[in-house]
């Protein structure tokens, strides 16, 4: 039992974080640049500051598909290069100078995106912005770019390149998300540095979600993403082509259409590979689906529980089962050897200062292998932002701090400082030896691997820093991932022979972002 006020009785130790994980690489104003290469496009994922409370591992688990998805539509006579500033390899290249620089912009790294854009534009490159922040705050982005891509880059990128070649570049390009998703090409994963990610196989089978929670970016004004699905065969082909044992589905919610997930699982099963995905907890309405997920190689799910208060969930308009039934549903997943990484949002209007202790206790009682915490963050142009603004509770508009690790609004039942303290406390609690031990699996055979995974993932930020720095993430993790896959294939054989769940073997790979 954790006392409700325990988080506030202790002072917290400061967590180690190297400078290069909180400060972007410098851009030298006096730098001599090369000539512009006429058919060279550089795509940049800008630097963002990391949170010392969380595992550095999550930033190199699997890459975002923002840039590789539309890179696949680049005409053959263009050379494309990909640069992720978060891999700690320094600033993006500039010799030769690209003709066009495509940058994905999220609110947390908008400032860095603007710096990069200003630097490249001043030296002769055309800069194109796309991504979530361009959609929610186009007027703020416009002064820093030659063109804005509002919406689906897959449809816009070839048009933009054509216009650049013809010197007819427009300032805004708009596309919806309503076309047939099966017509999109596969993302161009060959651009990614394979050694730098635990797996380069970020898969995406669907876009959208059957919910539209008021705090989610999917509720952004003007953004309409109907639930769109790739053909299961396309997903299988992409998984095979990338030749990795493990994939992470980066879909908002792979479980929005259960009939689809059943057929996707049937297609994935013969591959004998492993994967994890984000789903909502209502997938457990259908235990047969959970069994099929396990048989198809699902080792972990990332579940947005968001809150353990029904009132908070009702305020957010999230359609979800009663929180009193969450524990039983977690057991259904565990019984099928599927790890649960629970995502929790802190600071809702029904949260009081006991929310941190209550949430930690619930996670420990239900032995969630992993948990991710977010301070409630009103993203611009969402219903939550409008509500907070109308109530004059927005504290500032420094988007860099809208990273879910800072309180940017006035909470109802505590101060902003208390909310940040509680957030740091709950991470430290969940990453402590005692908490890791308390959440160990019930089958003793699974404990050694669970401990290995927990210690490597949660308590080894110095080790992660060094792996990232020396491009060793994939070489070091691959044997562990392969071992997990091998054990899981054996587990599945046993499961297939029994009508009811069988004890799981334990996994090294954590349950997702
Ligand atoms: C993979 C992922 C990560 C990875 C990699 C992040 C990175 N930037 O490298 C990791 C795990 C590290 C991560 C971390 C975080 N993430 Co994240 N992440 C995702 C995830 C699951 C997938 C992104 C993706 O590949 N989408 C698919 C692509 C194809 O869609 P897209 O990005 O919209 O791109 C399309 C268009 O926008 C456009 N486009 C995009 N860029 C460009 C550029 C050009 C030039 C053009 C022409 C077009 C274009 O074309 C693309 C094709 O249609 C999304 C959720 C989701 N499913 O989208 C969350 C998401 C992006 N993450 C989010 C958050 C909050 C975070 C964190 C802050 C959470 C935390 N506290 O740790 C951190 C910090 C990272 C940061 N500051 O960005 C939020 C962002 C909310 C917002 N309004 O900004 C999202 C939307 C999740 C959510 N539901 O809230 N994340
Ligand atoms: S269930 Fe998750 S992905 Fe779907 S709208 Fe709500 S927060 Fe967004």
XYZ file of C-alpha atoms and ligand atoms in Angstrom:
612
model
C 0.000 0.000 0.000
C 1.440 3.375 -0.978
C 0.340 6.266 1.254
C -1.558 8.882 -0.818
C 0.863 11.631 0.210
C 4.061 9.561 -0.197
C 5.147 11.332 -3.408
C 5.219 14.617 -1.525
C 7.139 13.436 1.539
C 10.402 12.859 -0.314
C 12.724 15.000 -2.366
C 13.706 13.457 -5.686
C 17.209 12.823 -6.914
C 18.228 14.638 -10.086
C 18.532 12.209 -13.010
C 21.635 12.037 -15.159
C 21.341 13.368 -18.692
C 24.164 14.292 -21.080
C 24.150 17.743 -22.625
C 23.781 16.455 -26.188
C 20.426 14.911 -25.251
C 18.974 18.248 -24.224
C 20.746 20.658 -26.584
C 20.613 20.473 -30.381
C 23.851 20.492 -32.404
C 25.064 24.030 -33.200
C 24.496 25.602 -36.626
C 27.502 27.685 -37.606
C 26.470 30.964 -39.260
C 29.863 31.422 -40.931
C 29.986 27.910 -42.395
C 31.100 27.720 -46.028
C 28.568 25.663 -47.950
C 28.908 23.791 -51.219
C 26.999 24.415 -54.465
C 23.328 23.407 -54.698
C 22.834 19.897 -56.120
C 19.773 20.265 -58.395
C 18.092 16.894 -57.682
C 19.045 16.292 -54.094
C 16.384 16.214 -51.334
C 17.355 16.069 -47.674
C 14.693 14.923 -45.179
C 15.169 15.901 -41.532
C 13.660 14.663 -38.270
C 14.681 17.565 -35.971
C 16.230 17.321 -32.522
C 14.026 17.340 -29.419
C 15.098 17.426 -25.800
C 14.899 14.091 -23.929
C 13.315 13.531 -20.535
C 15.814 12.258 -17.940
C 12.984 10.490 -16.086
C 12.162 8.118 -18.937
C 14.271 5.485 -20.723
C 16.481 6.838 -23.522
C 15.773 3.501 -25.194
C 12.353 4.617 -26.347
C 13.846 7.119 -28.785
C 15.661 4.411 -30.733
C 13.197 1.578 -30.421
C 11.760 2.219 -33.864
C 11.714 5.214 -36.243
C 8.818 7.488 -37.105
C 7.423 6.919 -40.617
C 6.675 10.599 -41.204
C 9.497 11.057 -43.733
C 10.031 7.567 -45.145
C 6.328 7.224 -46.040
C 6.346 10.054 -48.564
C 10.018 9.560 -49.525
C 8.742 6.474 -51.352
C 7.010 8.737 -53.883
C 10.209 10.582 -54.878
C 10.872 10.355 -58.631
C 13.912 8.257 -59.545
C 16.034 11.131 -60.817
C 16.085 12.643 -57.310
C 18.647 11.570 -54.706
C 17.139 11.411 -51.200
C 18.939 11.421 -47.894
C 17.477 10.982 -44.393
C 18.837 12.639 -41.250
C 17.574 12.114 -37.725
C 19.194 14.615 -35.373
C 18.217 12.466 -32.392
C 20.742 9.779 -33.286
C 23.514 12.020 -31.919
C 25.522 12.069 -35.161
C 25.679 15.855 -35.244
C 23.939 18.373 -37.458
C 22.424 17.493 -40.841
C 24.686 17.548 -43.934
C 25.079 20.606 -46.192
C 27.860 19.744 -48.668
C 26.576 19.713 -51.327
C 23.651 21.969 -50.527
C 20.323 20.188 -51.110
C 17.926 21.741 -53.605
C 15.093 20.943 -51.198
C 14.991 20.262 -47.480
C 11.852 18.501 -46.182
C 11.314 18.821 -42.429
C 8.686 17.166 -40.263
C 7.409 19.571 -37.593
C 5.843 18.666 -34.237
C 5.135 21.309 -31.645
C 7.905 20.130 -29.287
C 10.594 20.575 -31.922
C 9.041 23.407 -33.940
C 11.667 25.873 -32.685
C 14.503 23.628 -33.876
C 12.722 23.049 -37.205
C 12.525 26.838 -37.687
C 16.251 27.267 -36.903
C 17.206 24.591 -39.406
C 14.854 26.011 -42.024
C 16.187 29.560 -41.651
C 19.768 28.272 -41.925
C 19.197 26.229 -45.106
C 17.019 28.870 -46.790
C 19.662 31.528 -46.235
C 22.077 29.294 -48.184
C 19.969 28.591 -51.246
C 17.836 25.527 -50.409
C 14.043 25.452 -50.652
C 12.447 24.343 -47.391
C 9.197 22.383 -47.166
C 7.435 21.736 -43.850
C 4.889 19.010 -43.097
C 3.556 17.203 -40.028
C 1.204 17.757 -37.127
C 2.283 21.240 -36.105
C 1.950 22.586 -39.637
C -1.639 21.429 -39.579
C -2.468 22.924 -36.180
C -0.460 26.179 -36.437
C 0.128 26.946 -40.154
C 0.478 30.697 -39.698
C 3.264 30.264 -37.164
C 5.159 27.902 -39.515
C 4.672 29.818 -42.782
C 7.365 32.549 -42.325
C 10.079 29.896 -41.982
C 9.310 27.750 -45.053
C 9.002 28.110 -48.808
C 6.064 25.704 -48.781
C 3.767 24.036 -46.251
C 2.364 20.537 -46.813
C -0.960 20.402 -44.965
C -2.069 16.775 -44.680
C -0.899 13.587 -46.341
C 2.647 13.966 -47.668
C 2.339 10.849 -49.815
C -0.016 12.721 -52.121
C 1.769 16.059 -51.921
C 5.487 15.306 -52.197
C 5.637 14.407 -55.934
C 3.629 17.561 -56.758
C 5.961 19.692 -54.651
C 9.079 18.302 -56.356
C 7.518 18.823 -59.786
C 6.767 22.445 -58.933
C 10.288 22.990 -57.598
C 11.715 21.715 -60.887
C 9.384 24.012 -62.828
C 10.072 26.992 -60.516
C 6.371 27.206 -59.707
C 6.476 26.275 -56.015
C 3.284 27.335 -54.167
C 3.290 28.412 -50.535
C 0.626 25.881 -49.416
C -0.322 22.382 -50.553
C -3.357 20.643 -49.099
C -4.342 16.957 -49.105
C -6.904 14.949 -47.144
C -6.567 11.472 -45.650
C -9.516 10.066 -47.523
C -7.900 8.179 -50.385
C -7.582 4.379 -50.530
C -4.742 3.532 -48.141
C -3.969 0.367 -50.110
C -2.738 2.519 -52.981
C 0.107 4.078 -50.974
C 3.582 2.706 -51.706
C 5.529 1.027 -48.888
C 7.623 3.454 -46.831
C 11.213 3.745 -48.072
C 12.885 2.081 -45.096
C 16.146 1.600 -46.986
C 16.924 5.271 -46.167
C 17.115 4.512 -42.446
C 20.382 3.839 -40.622
C 19.726 0.208 -39.644
C 22.305 0.017 -36.857
C 20.713 2.918 -35.008
C 17.312 1.419 -34.139
C 16.366 -1.645 -32.167
C 14.250 -2.414 -35.212
C 13.825 -0.385 -38.399
C 10.534 -2.190 -39.002
C 8.007 0.413 -37.945
C 4.895 -0.933 -39.607
C 1.659 0.942 -40.135
C -1.432 -1.007 -41.129
C -4.148 1.530 -40.326
C -4.608 5.249 -39.790
C -7.136 6.895 -37.493
C -9.048 5.579 -34.499
C -12.688 4.817 -33.632
C -12.384 7.245 -30.698
C -11.830 10.972 -30.831
C -10.651 11.871 -27.343
C -10.647 15.596 -26.598
C -6.943 15.668 -25.634
C -5.683 13.630 -28.626
C -4.081 15.189 -31.700
C -6.632 13.221 -33.765
C -9.226 15.732 -32.495
C -7.323 18.675 -34.077
C -9.644 21.144 -35.868
C -9.989 20.345 -39.546
C -8.170 16.987 -39.300
C -10.307 14.162 -40.624
C -8.676 10.748 -40.676
C -11.261 8.062 -41.406
C -10.126 4.615 -40.237
C -8.147 3.406 -43.252
C -6.521 0.002 -43.617
C -3.740 -1.473 -45.739
C -4.331 -4.930 -47.142
C -2.917 -7.510 -44.683
C -0.856 -8.926 -47.554
C 0.895 -5.553 -48.015
C 1.771 -5.441 -44.314
C 3.206 -8.955 -44.442
C 5.299 -8.116 -47.513
C 6.766 -5.040 -45.787
C 7.585 -7.054 -42.671
C 9.361 -9.694 -44.742
C 11.196 -7.180 -46.913
C 12.796 -5.374 -43.962
C 14.271 -8.661 -42.732
C 14.078 -8.002 -38.983
C 12.753 -10.444 -36.364
C 10.650 -7.784 -34.597
C 8.276 -5.051 -35.775
C 6.521 -2.234 -33.961
C 3.137 -1.178 -35.297
C 2.982 2.594 -34.920
C -0.760 2.777 -35.693
C -2.781 5.000 -33.406
C -4.983 2.017 -32.624
C -4.465 -1.300 -34.389
C -7.633 -2.637 -32.716
C -10.276 -0.187 -33.944
C -11.760 -2.752 -36.353
C -11.664 -6.195 -34.828
C -12.555 -8.058 -38.031
C -9.558 -6.410 -39.683
C -7.204 -7.293 -36.825
C -8.365 -10.919 -36.999
C -7.443 -11.080 -40.688
C -4.155 -9.246 -40.145
C -3.227 -11.798 -37.447
C -4.069 -14.674 -39.777
C -1.730 -13.187 -42.373
C 1.116 -12.534 -39.885
C 1.017 -15.915 -38.169
C 3.012 -17.938 -40.740
C 5.928 -15.468 -40.576
C 7.017 -16.710 -37.133
C 8.119 -13.202 -36.219
C 7.213 -11.046 -33.208
C 5.597 -7.609 -32.952
C 3.958 -5.121 -30.619
C 1.218 -2.560 -31.217
C -0.942 0.118 -29.623
C -4.531 -0.944 -28.971
C -7.371 0.238 -26.741
C -8.280 -2.062 -23.857
C -11.687 -2.860 -25.418
C -9.918 -5.406 -27.698
C -10.240 -7.752 -24.717
C -14.026 -7.833 -25.347
C -13.034 -10.611 -27.746
C -10.650 -13.057 -26.030
C -10.470 -15.032 -29.305
C -8.820 -11.987 -30.852
C -6.227 -11.865 -28.059
C -5.467 -15.529 -28.691
C -5.057 -14.850 -32.422
C -2.763 -11.916 -31.679
C -0.577 -14.158 -29.507
C -0.531 -16.883 -32.155
C 0.482 -14.288 -34.750
C 3.497 -13.146 -32.705
C 2.210 -10.296 -30.539
C 4.514 -10.049 -27.518
C 3.333 -6.718 -26.158
C 0.654 -4.080 -26.370
C 0.785 -0.386 -25.613
C -2.566 0.469 -24.009
C -3.772 4.010 -23.438
C -5.591 3.509 -20.122
C -5.168 7.289 -19.692
C -6.797 7.373 -16.263
C -8.200 5.156 -13.511
C -11.106 7.592 -13.021
C -14.291 7.021 -15.033
C -15.108 10.721 -14.647
C -11.869 11.777 -16.347
C -12.504 9.374 -19.212
C -16.099 10.566 -19.614
C -14.917 14.209 -19.709
C -12.507 13.251 -22.522
C -15.286 11.463 -24.464
C -13.241 8.275 -24.561
C -15.445 5.250 -25.221
C -13.893 2.669 -22.951
C -14.919 -0.067 -20.478
C -15.330 0.811 -16.801
C -11.984 1.230 -15.051
C -13.075 -1.301 -12.389
C -12.857 -3.933 -15.160
C -9.342 -2.979 -16.335
C -7.579 -5.484 -14.056
C -9.524 -8.453 -15.449
C -8.770 -7.288 -18.976
C -5.040 -6.962 -18.251
C -5.140 -10.575 -17.021
C -6.582 -11.734 -20.349
C -3.564 -10.233 -22.119
C -1.075 -11.618 -19.594
C -2.672 -15.069 -19.809
C -1.765 -15.065 -23.495
C 1.854 -14.104 -22.914
C 1.263 -10.495 -24.007
C 3.081 -7.835 -21.989
C 1.238 -4.646 -21.169
C 2.813 -1.201 -21.422
C 0.187 1.073 -19.868
C 0.029 4.722 -20.828
C -1.347 7.099 -18.191
C -2.165 10.791 -18.378
C -1.831 12.796 -15.159
C -3.463 16.101 -14.296
C -7.058 15.652 -15.466
C -9.713 17.712 -13.699
C -10.766 14.863 -11.385
C -7.170 14.091 -10.379
C -6.177 15.086 -6.870
C -2.781 14.785 -5.237
C -3.360 11.100 -4.496
C -3.477 10.223 -8.227
C 0.245 9.406 -8.360
C 0.199 6.929 -5.454
C -3.070 5.342 -6.633
C -1.831 4.884 -10.194
C 1.538 3.424 -9.105
C -0.218 1.033 -6.758
C -2.598 -0.183 -9.451
C 0.249 -0.754 -11.906
C 2.179 -2.762 -9.326
C -0.862 -4.783 -8.224
C -1.609 -5.708 -11.813
C 2.038 -6.355 -12.656
C 2.222 -4.136 -15.730
C 5.664 -4.813 -17.186
C 6.021 -1.243 -18.427
C 4.269 2.081 -17.997
C 4.519 5.443 -19.713
C 3.334 8.646 -18.077
C 2.257 11.911 -19.609
C 1.297 15.164 -17.995
C -1.992 16.219 -19.611
C -1.011 18.529 -22.482
C -3.483 20.711 -24.381
C -2.248 20.510 -27.990
C -3.112 23.638 -29.974
C -6.314 23.444 -32.057
C -7.781 20.591 -29.991
C -10.985 20.728 -27.895
C -8.871 20.480 -24.722
C -6.827 23.527 -25.710
C -9.989 25.542 -26.402
C -11.449 24.528 -23.045
C -8.290 25.477 -21.132
C -7.990 28.723 -23.026
C -11.622 29.653 -22.308
C -10.983 28.937 -18.623
C -7.760 31.013 -18.752
C -5.710 28.064 -17.516
C -3.011 27.999 -20.228
C 0.210 29.063 -18.481
C 2.329 29.831 -21.582
C 2.813 28.949 -25.240
C 6.395 27.768 -25.169
C 5.740 24.687 -27.347
C 9.117 23.158 -26.455
C 7.667 22.455 -23.038
C 4.490 20.883 -24.488
C 6.306 17.544 -24.340
C 4.031 15.874 -21.758
C 6.843 16.128 -19.205
C 5.898 19.673 -18.116
C 2.717 21.204 -16.719
C 1.719 23.909 -19.195
C -1.741 24.589 -17.752
C -3.167 25.243 -14.313
C -4.417 21.923 -12.886
C -7.667 21.980 -10.909
C -6.717 20.294 -7.651
C -2.972 20.854 -7.306
C -0.324 23.327 -8.380
C 1.628 22.954 -11.630
C 4.772 22.281 -9.534
C 3.002 19.492 -7.637
C 1.909 17.934 -10.911
C 5.499 17.946 -12.237
C 6.814 16.582 -8.932
C 4.224 13.776 -8.928
C 5.118 12.919 -12.535
C 8.838 12.649 -11.730
C 8.019 10.639 -8.578
C 5.910 8.074 -10.391
C 8.627 7.441 -12.998
C 11.242 7.035 -10.269
C 8.949 4.748 -8.310
C 8.205 2.522 -11.313
C 11.887 2.326 -12.292
C 12.964 1.423 -8.721
C 14.350 -2.044 -7.823
C 11.401 -2.653 -5.479
C 8.773 -1.842 -8.087
C 10.477 -3.860 -10.826
C 10.591 -6.851 -8.477
C 6.978 -6.422 -7.379
C 5.803 -6.583 -10.994
C 7.688 -9.782 -11.868
C 5.705 -12.395 -13.816
C 3.940 -15.143 -11.898
C 5.756 -17.987 -13.693
C 9.276 -18.288 -12.251
C 10.701 -19.375 -15.644
C 9.812 -15.961 -17.031
C 11.520 -13.976 -14.261
C 15.174 -13.906 -15.493
C 14.238 -12.520 -18.902
C 11.781 -10.071 -17.389
C 14.502 -8.783 -15.061
C 17.014 -8.528 -17.919
C 14.569 -6.514 -19.990
C 13.541 -4.261 -17.119
C 17.080 -3.444 -16.055
C 18.310 -2.880 -19.586
C 15.350 -0.780 -20.551
C 14.585 1.154 -17.374
C 17.812 1.523 -15.448
C 20.541 1.810 -18.062
C 20.412 5.307 -19.532
C 24.230 5.577 -19.569
C 24.366 2.340 -21.530
C 21.680 3.582 -23.976
C 23.538 6.839 -24.458
C 26.664 4.976 -25.406
C 24.799 2.594 -27.746
C 23.144 5.529 -29.516
C 26.369 7.470 -29.756
C 28.284 4.574 -31.316
C 25.483 3.281 -33.602
C 25.331 0.006 -31.695
C 21.650 -0.226 -30.778
C 20.771 -2.847 -33.373
C 23.939 -4.988 -33.164
C 23.689 -5.206 -29.369
C 19.944 -5.859 -29.156
C 19.505 -8.129 -32.149
C 20.646 -11.345 -30.379
C 18.271 -10.611 -27.487
C 15.425 -9.924 -29.876
C 16.191 -13.088 -31.813
C 16.159 -15.052 -28.553
C 12.757 -13.580 -27.676
C 11.441 -14.517 -31.098
C 12.727 -18.052 -30.771
C 11.124 -18.508 -27.327
C 7.900 -17.009 -28.569
C 7.696 -19.356 -31.539
C 7.996 -22.270 -29.074
C 5.358 -20.697 -26.839
C 2.974 -20.333 -29.793
C 3.317 -23.985 -30.680
C 2.166 -24.863 -27.155
C -0.653 -22.328 -27.265
C -1.927 -23.650 -30.592
C -2.341 -27.105 -29.061
C -4.444 -25.936 -26.121
C -7.900 -24.420 -26.135
C -7.070 -22.323 -23.044
C -4.010 -20.090 -22.488
C -0.657 -21.614 -21.473
C 2.089 -20.071 -19.322
C 4.315 -17.663 -21.256
C 8.063 -17.920 -21.567
C 9.002 -14.286 -20.894
C 10.268 -11.673 -23.304
C 13.226 -9.380 -23.640
C 11.672 -6.854 -25.956
C 9.490 -4.308 -24.208
C 5.900 -3.746 -25.185
C 6.243 -0.758 -27.473
C 6.852 2.966 -27.389
C 6.915 6.809 -33.729
C 6.448 7.832 -32.706
C 7.383 8.294 -31.788
C 8.833 7.831 -31.782
C 9.711 8.646 -32.762
C 9.471 10.165 -32.682
C 10.280 11.006 -33.602
N 9.891 12.227 -33.800
O 11.245 10.587 -34.153
C 9.180 8.038 -30.286
C 8.825 6.786 -29.538
C 10.607 8.384 -29.979
C 8.182 9.128 -29.902
C 8.372 9.959 -28.849
C 7.468 10.945 -28.495
N 6.256 11.179 -29.027
Co 5.584 10.196 -30.533
N 4.721 9.207 -31.843
C 5.113 8.312 -32.688
C 3.915 7.768 -33.487
C 3.454 6.485 -32.771
C 4.120 7.469 -34.959
C 4.617 8.648 -35.847
C 4.448 8.225 -37.278
O 5.344 7.631 -37.856
N 3.254 8.430 -37.856
C 2.916 7.998 -39.213
C 3.259 9.116 -40.204
C 3.180 8.562 -41.613
O 2.271 10.129 -40.028
P 2.670 11.682 -39.825
O 3.792 11.830 -38.905
O 1.447 12.445 -39.557
O 3.215 12.064 -41.293
C 2.346 12.279 -42.404
C 1.948 13.744 -42.601
O 1.893 14.477 -41.408
C 2.910 14.285 -43.602
N 4.209 14.781 -43.174
C 4.849 14.672 -42.004
N 6.028 15.310 -42.040
C 6.180 15.812 -43.277
C 7.219 16.553 -43.869
C 7.097 16.952 -45.207
C 8.212 17.708 -45.838
C 5.935 16.614 -45.958
C 5.820 16.995 -47.391
C 4.884 15.894 -45.360
C 5.020 15.491 -44.035
O 3.129 13.170 -44.442
C 3.109 11.949 -43.669
C 2.388 10.907 -44.536
O 1.032 11.203 -44.629
C 2.885 8.946 -33.307
C 1.420 8.502 -33.358
C 1.001 8.233 -34.798
N 0.478 7.062 -35.043
O 1.185 9.065 -35.687
C 3.291 9.511 -31.945
C 3.170 11.027 -31.708
C 3.688 11.748 -32.913
N 4.058 11.255 -30.576
C 3.611 12.126 -29.752
C 4.278 12.531 -28.562
C 3.505 13.440 -27.629
C 5.571 12.081 -28.268
C 6.390 12.450 -27.046
C 6.427 13.938 -26.717
C 5.841 11.604 -25.897
C 6.747 11.539 -24.706
N 6.465 12.305 -23.707
O 7.677 10.797 -24.701
C 7.794 11.899 -27.388
C 8.776 12.969 -27.772
C 9.147 13.012 -29.211
C 8.930 14.321 -29.852
N 9.222 15.434 -29.226
O 8.484 14.319 -30.970
C 2.284 12.680 -30.175
C 2.407 14.075 -30.767
C 1.241 14.951 -30.400
C 1.413 16.340 -30.958
N 0.314 17.027 -31.159
O 2.499 16.802 -31.197
C 1.806 11.574 -31.173
C 0.883 12.050 -32.278
C 1.108 10.486 -30.304
C -0.209 10.904 -29.704
N -1.298 10.189 -29.971
O -0.331 11.833 -28.969
N 7.130 9.146 -30.749
S -8.145 6.171 -28.169
Fe -6.009 6.917 -28.243
S -5.551 7.248 -30.426
Fe -7.783 7.022 -30.225
S -8.512 9.151 -30.111
Fe -8.253 8.410 -27.993
S -6.147 9.004 -27.400
Fe -6.321 9.207 -29.651
